[in-house]
Amino acid sequence: MFEQQPEENINIQEIIWKYLQHWKWILLFTFVFCGIAYLYLKGQPSIYKSTSTVLVKDEKNGSLGAELDIFSDLGLSKGNSNLHNEIEVFKSRDLVMKVVKKLELNTQLTQQNNTLSPDRYYYSDNAPFTFKFKDTTDEHYNITFALELTKVKEDKFLVHQTYNDNQSENNDLLGEFKYDQVFETLGGKVSISKTDFFNENHINSKFTYNFYSLSCATNKWKSSFEVNTVNKDASVLVLSATGLIKQANNDFINQLIIEHEENAISDKNEITKNTSAFIAERMDVIQDELSEVESINEKFKTDRKLVDVEKNAEMFLEQEGSIETIIIETNIQLSLAQYMVEYLDKYDDVNTLLPANLGFTDQNINTVTQEYNKLVMERNKLIEGSSQTNPLAIQIENQLNGLKKSVKRSLKNAQESMEMKMKELQRQSSKYKKRIADIPEFERRYREIQRQQQIKETLYLYLLQKREENEIAMASTIGNVKIIDIAYPLSSPVGPKKNIVFLAAFILGIAIPIAFIYLKDLLDNKIRSVEELEATDISVVADIPMDKSKETLVTKKGERTVISEAYRMLRTNMKFLLEKKDEGQLIYLSSTLPSEGKTFTSINLANSLALTDKKVVLVGLDLRAPKLSQYLNHEESLLGASNYLANPDITLESIIYQSNDDISFDYIFSGDIPPNPSEQLTRPRMVEFFEDLKQKYDYVIVDTSPMALVVDTVSILEHADLLLYVVKANFAHKKSLNIPLKILNEKKVKNIAFILNGSERKKVGYGYGNYGYGYGDTYESAERKKSRFSFLKKS
């Protein structure tokens, strides 16, 4: 089994407190971002949403697919494919473009006012002007520009034209014009007219008329338009559009439904229209042929003075009549087949639909004709969105060519079959003609003329009937959808979403300063708190707060400030690290770099120890940059430790300076700066120096040189009973801790402990090992109160 790793405890309260210390910045950022959000919303126009509901009709009503819907609860239904088709049709770009073009939704008229958001007008609602362009070609709808109307008066106005050219914005003065006057713009010639909504508020105002390209406007409206189903079981669609003007949204949706219905009806009537055109063409031809036969009949009767030939031949032609009826019907079918062949030869392409429902008795012809028309319509729709070189269009075209050959072949077979039938009928008819051989020649000729006339009349009436049927079918064609609710706007705007914007601003106002503080802490390489020192293997014996009094000695007798208490705590905690022995304790104070306060700490620690009736001496062993004499207001030329080590004639008593009324400890200065400080410190007399001091004093406090710059202190560490390593808060780098840690690991000193100097905490705590002692701001508050009411005391 493996040993379970201890979990790292996270102090949530400490983390929260770290950020709450910067509450002013968090509050400031929150107010700033909320203010920015307010100004942003003030300048953003309200966005409105309009909706409409339509019912999609089921074209397969009564089919097997409708019956299968009873299994929808079991998940066996495949859904309404027609419903999804209608959704895609409604969202088609071509349909949206037609609506935008028809309603002129690619234009926008705005008026500048005193607010951040301008007033927007809609042409059919409340616009004070109308813009009428003379040019409506495709090129006209490919341009984007704007017209700025300034100095608007009752009878005239000034026009500037702005547009982008090669990624630079241009502003051209077009001139001053009167209403209804035609002038030239990038979009062609235009005239501006006043409407009934023009009033005094529009005079001397600035208007901007934006004209967007049709493609750009289509993209905008297409992106703001949505089509959704109510639910999976209903054939109801919800059409919604969002925009800046309610009426424009309503008109867009309503016109979209109208255009959709017109397209659907047009598609359904396409075959019917083509069939009607074919019938009308054939009727014109038959009418001419019938007129010709009637003229021959009239001339025949006139020339032979005939009144009623039929009665004379009635008894002979009675049996022949039934055969003649069949012959007429066969001739009709033969004529229809001939007309169809002529039509195919005349329109020898794959774009023309074939006439349908002409009454062919051969069902194969009707089936192939319907299939051919279906493929023609599919191909025409396909090439509308692409080109004739589309692979699918070419494939359909090959199918159409094959079907056309099949139609011709079927018609040819039908002609041959009917011709054979005609021969048989004529053979039977000849039997009866023998019985009327005694009928005069002119009577037989008259019968032939009458037969031709009857064939033409019957065919004409037949086509006339088919034409009426087609017209009725066209008039009764309805669309694919039924409007349930016309477009109506929602009561409140859907954008901008003020709650979300303010919430985002509030979150950013809190998150950004917190993120900045976190990033600052993450990139911070300075030591700022006791916790960072306690995270190492070296104990922390004191947290000395920042001294703002600028005094050298802060541990005077009777002093009860926070910093004096910190040194008392240092004095107490330090004793836990020292072993009891008969001679004095040798304590070093050092740091990584200069200016970390080791000399200041040495002086006050020595004085704090001396106040406990202990004999204390402070030794300055920073032989390179001594500062002890400066702190104690003495001349630097006085004899000191360097002189004692270099000259055997100098006695220890001669370099010791006794305590006085202000200072409770003895002290030894560094002396003259030697050329070889490291060699001076390693001389044998150094050991004698420390031994003599430990015999005379209870505590020997040694102010040494910084360890990162020279090796002076390291060379004499073996003599120390305790090394107090001074770390200045907000100054020392975290990597500087590697030096004392290396000393600890290499066991170059008996004991080592940290002193955090210059802490900015308002509440200071001190600890050693698992023991901790905390002081709030009791003494500081007492001093503050003391100074606050000191003016009440009598001098």
GROMACS .gro file of N, CA and C in nm, residues 553 555 567 570-571 574 589 599-612 614-619 663-667 699-702:
model
  108
  553LEU      N    1   1.589   5.465   1.741
  553LEU     CA    2   1.560   5.380   1.855
  553LEU      C    3   1.410   5.384   1.883
  555THR      N    4   1.266   5.123   2.071
  555THR     CA    5   1.243   5.034   2.185
  555THR      C    6   1.286   5.102   2.315
  567TYR      N    7   0.936   4.415   1.879
  567TYR     CA    8   1.072   4.382   1.924
  567TYR      C    9   1.070   4.306   2.055
  570LEU      N   10   1.008   3.964   1.944
  570LEU     CA   11   1.131   3.911   1.888
  570LEU      C   12   1.224   3.864   1.999
  571ARG      N   13   1.235   3.944   2.101
  571ARG     CA   14   1.322   3.910   2.215
  571ARG      C   15   1.274   3.781   2.281
  574MET      N   16   1.311   3.471   2.032
  574MET     CA   17   1.452   3.439   2.008
  574MET      C   18   1.507   3.347   2.117
  589LEU      N   19   2.307   3.913   1.290
  589LEU     CA   20   2.198   3.967   1.208
  589LEU      C   21   2.253   3.997   1.070
  599THR      N   22   2.076   4.670   1.035
  599THR     CA   23   2.140   4.756   1.135
  599THR      C   24   2.036   4.816   1.228
  600PHE      N   25   1.925   4.863   1.172
  600PHE     CA   26   1.815   4.918   1.253
  600PHE      C   27   1.761   4.811   1.347
  601THR      N   28   1.744   4.691   1.294
  601THR     CA   29   1.693   4.581   1.377
  601THR      C   30   1.794   4.544   1.485
  602SER      N   31   1.923   4.546   1.451
  602SER     CA   32   2.026   4.512   1.548
  602SER      C   33   2.024   4.609   1.667
  603ILE      N   34   2.012   4.736   1.635
  603ILE     CA   35   2.013   4.839   1.742
  603ILE      C   36   1.894   4.819   1.835
  604ASN      N   37   1.775   4.803   1.780
  604ASN     CA   38   1.655   4.793   1.862
  604ASN      C   39   1.645   4.659   1.934
  605LEU      N   40   1.695   4.551   1.871
  605LEU     CA   41   1.699   4.423   1.941
  605LEU      C   42   1.794   4.430   2.060
  606ALA      N   43   1.909   4.492   2.039
  606ALA     CA   44   2.006   4.506   2.148
  606ALA      C   45   1.949   4.588   2.262
  607ASN      N   46   1.879   4.696   2.228
  607ASN     CA   47   1.822   4.781   2.332
  607ASN      C   48   1.708   4.711   2.405
  608SER      N   49   1.627   4.632   2.328
  608SER     CA   50   1.517   4.558   2.390
  608SER      C   51   1.570   4.455   2.488
  609LEU      N   52   1.682   4.387   2.453
  609LEU     CA   53   1.742   4.291   2.544
  609LEU      C   54   1.803   4.360   2.666
  610ALA      N   55   1.862   4.477   2.644
  610ALA     CA   56   1.925   4.549   2.754
  610ALA      C   57   1.823   4.598   2.855
  611LEU      N   58   1.699   4.625   2.811
  611LEU     CA   59   1.595   4.673   2.901
  611LEU      C   60   1.549   4.565   2.998
  612THR      N   61   1.590   4.440   2.976
  612THR     CA   62   1.555   4.330   3.067
  612THR      C   63   1.668   4.303   3.167
  614LYS      N   64   1.985   4.280   3.110
  614LYS     CA   65   2.087   4.194   3.057
  614LYS      C   66   2.202   4.280   3.004
  615LYS      N   67   2.323   4.224   3.013
  615LYS     CA   68   2.437   4.296   2.960
  615LYS      C   69   2.446   4.262   2.811
  616VAL      N   70   2.437   4.366   2.727
  616VAL     CA   71   2.428   4.349   2.583
  616VAL      C   72   2.532   4.439   2.518
  617VAL      N   73   2.599   4.383   2.416
  617VAL     CA   74   2.690   4.461   2.336
  617VAL      C   75   2.652   4.443   2.189
  618LEU      N   76   2.654   4.550   2.115
  618LEU     CA   77   2.625   4.548   1.971
  618LEU      C   78   2.755   4.570   1.897
  619VAL      N   79   2.790   4.473   1.808
  619VAL     CA   80   2.915   4.478   1.734
  619VAL      C   81   2.886   4.501   1.587
  663ILE      N   82   2.079   5.508   2.522
  663ILE     CA   83   2.107   5.374   2.474
  663ILE      C   84   2.144   5.286   2.593
  664SER      N   85   2.081   5.172   2.607
  664SER     CA   86   2.099   5.086   2.724
  664SER      C   87   2.201   4.975   2.700
  665PHE      N   88   2.265   4.972   2.587
  665PHE     CA   89   2.359   4.866   2.556
  665PHE      C   90   2.494   4.927   2.518
  666ASP      N   91   2.601   4.843   2.530
  666ASP     CA   92   2.733   4.884   2.484
  666ASP      C   93   2.743   4.852   2.335
  667TYR      N   94   2.841   4.915   2.270
  667TYR     CA   95   2.850   4.892   2.126
  667TYR      C   96   2.994   4.910   2.080
  699TYR      N   97   2.454   3.889   2.598
  699TYR     CA   98   2.419   3.878   2.457
  699TYR      C   99   2.516   3.962   2.376
  700VAL      N  100   2.571   3.901   2.270
  700VAL     CA  101   2.657   3.972   2.176
  700VAL      C  102   2.583   3.978   2.042
  701ILE      N  103   2.533   4.095   2.008
  701ILE     CA  104   2.458   4.115   1.884
  701ILE      C  105   2.556   4.164   1.779
  702VAL      N  106   2.566   4.089   1.667
  702VAL     CA  107   2.664   4.121   1.563
  702VAL      C  108   2.590   4.166   1.436
   0.00000   0.00000   0.00000
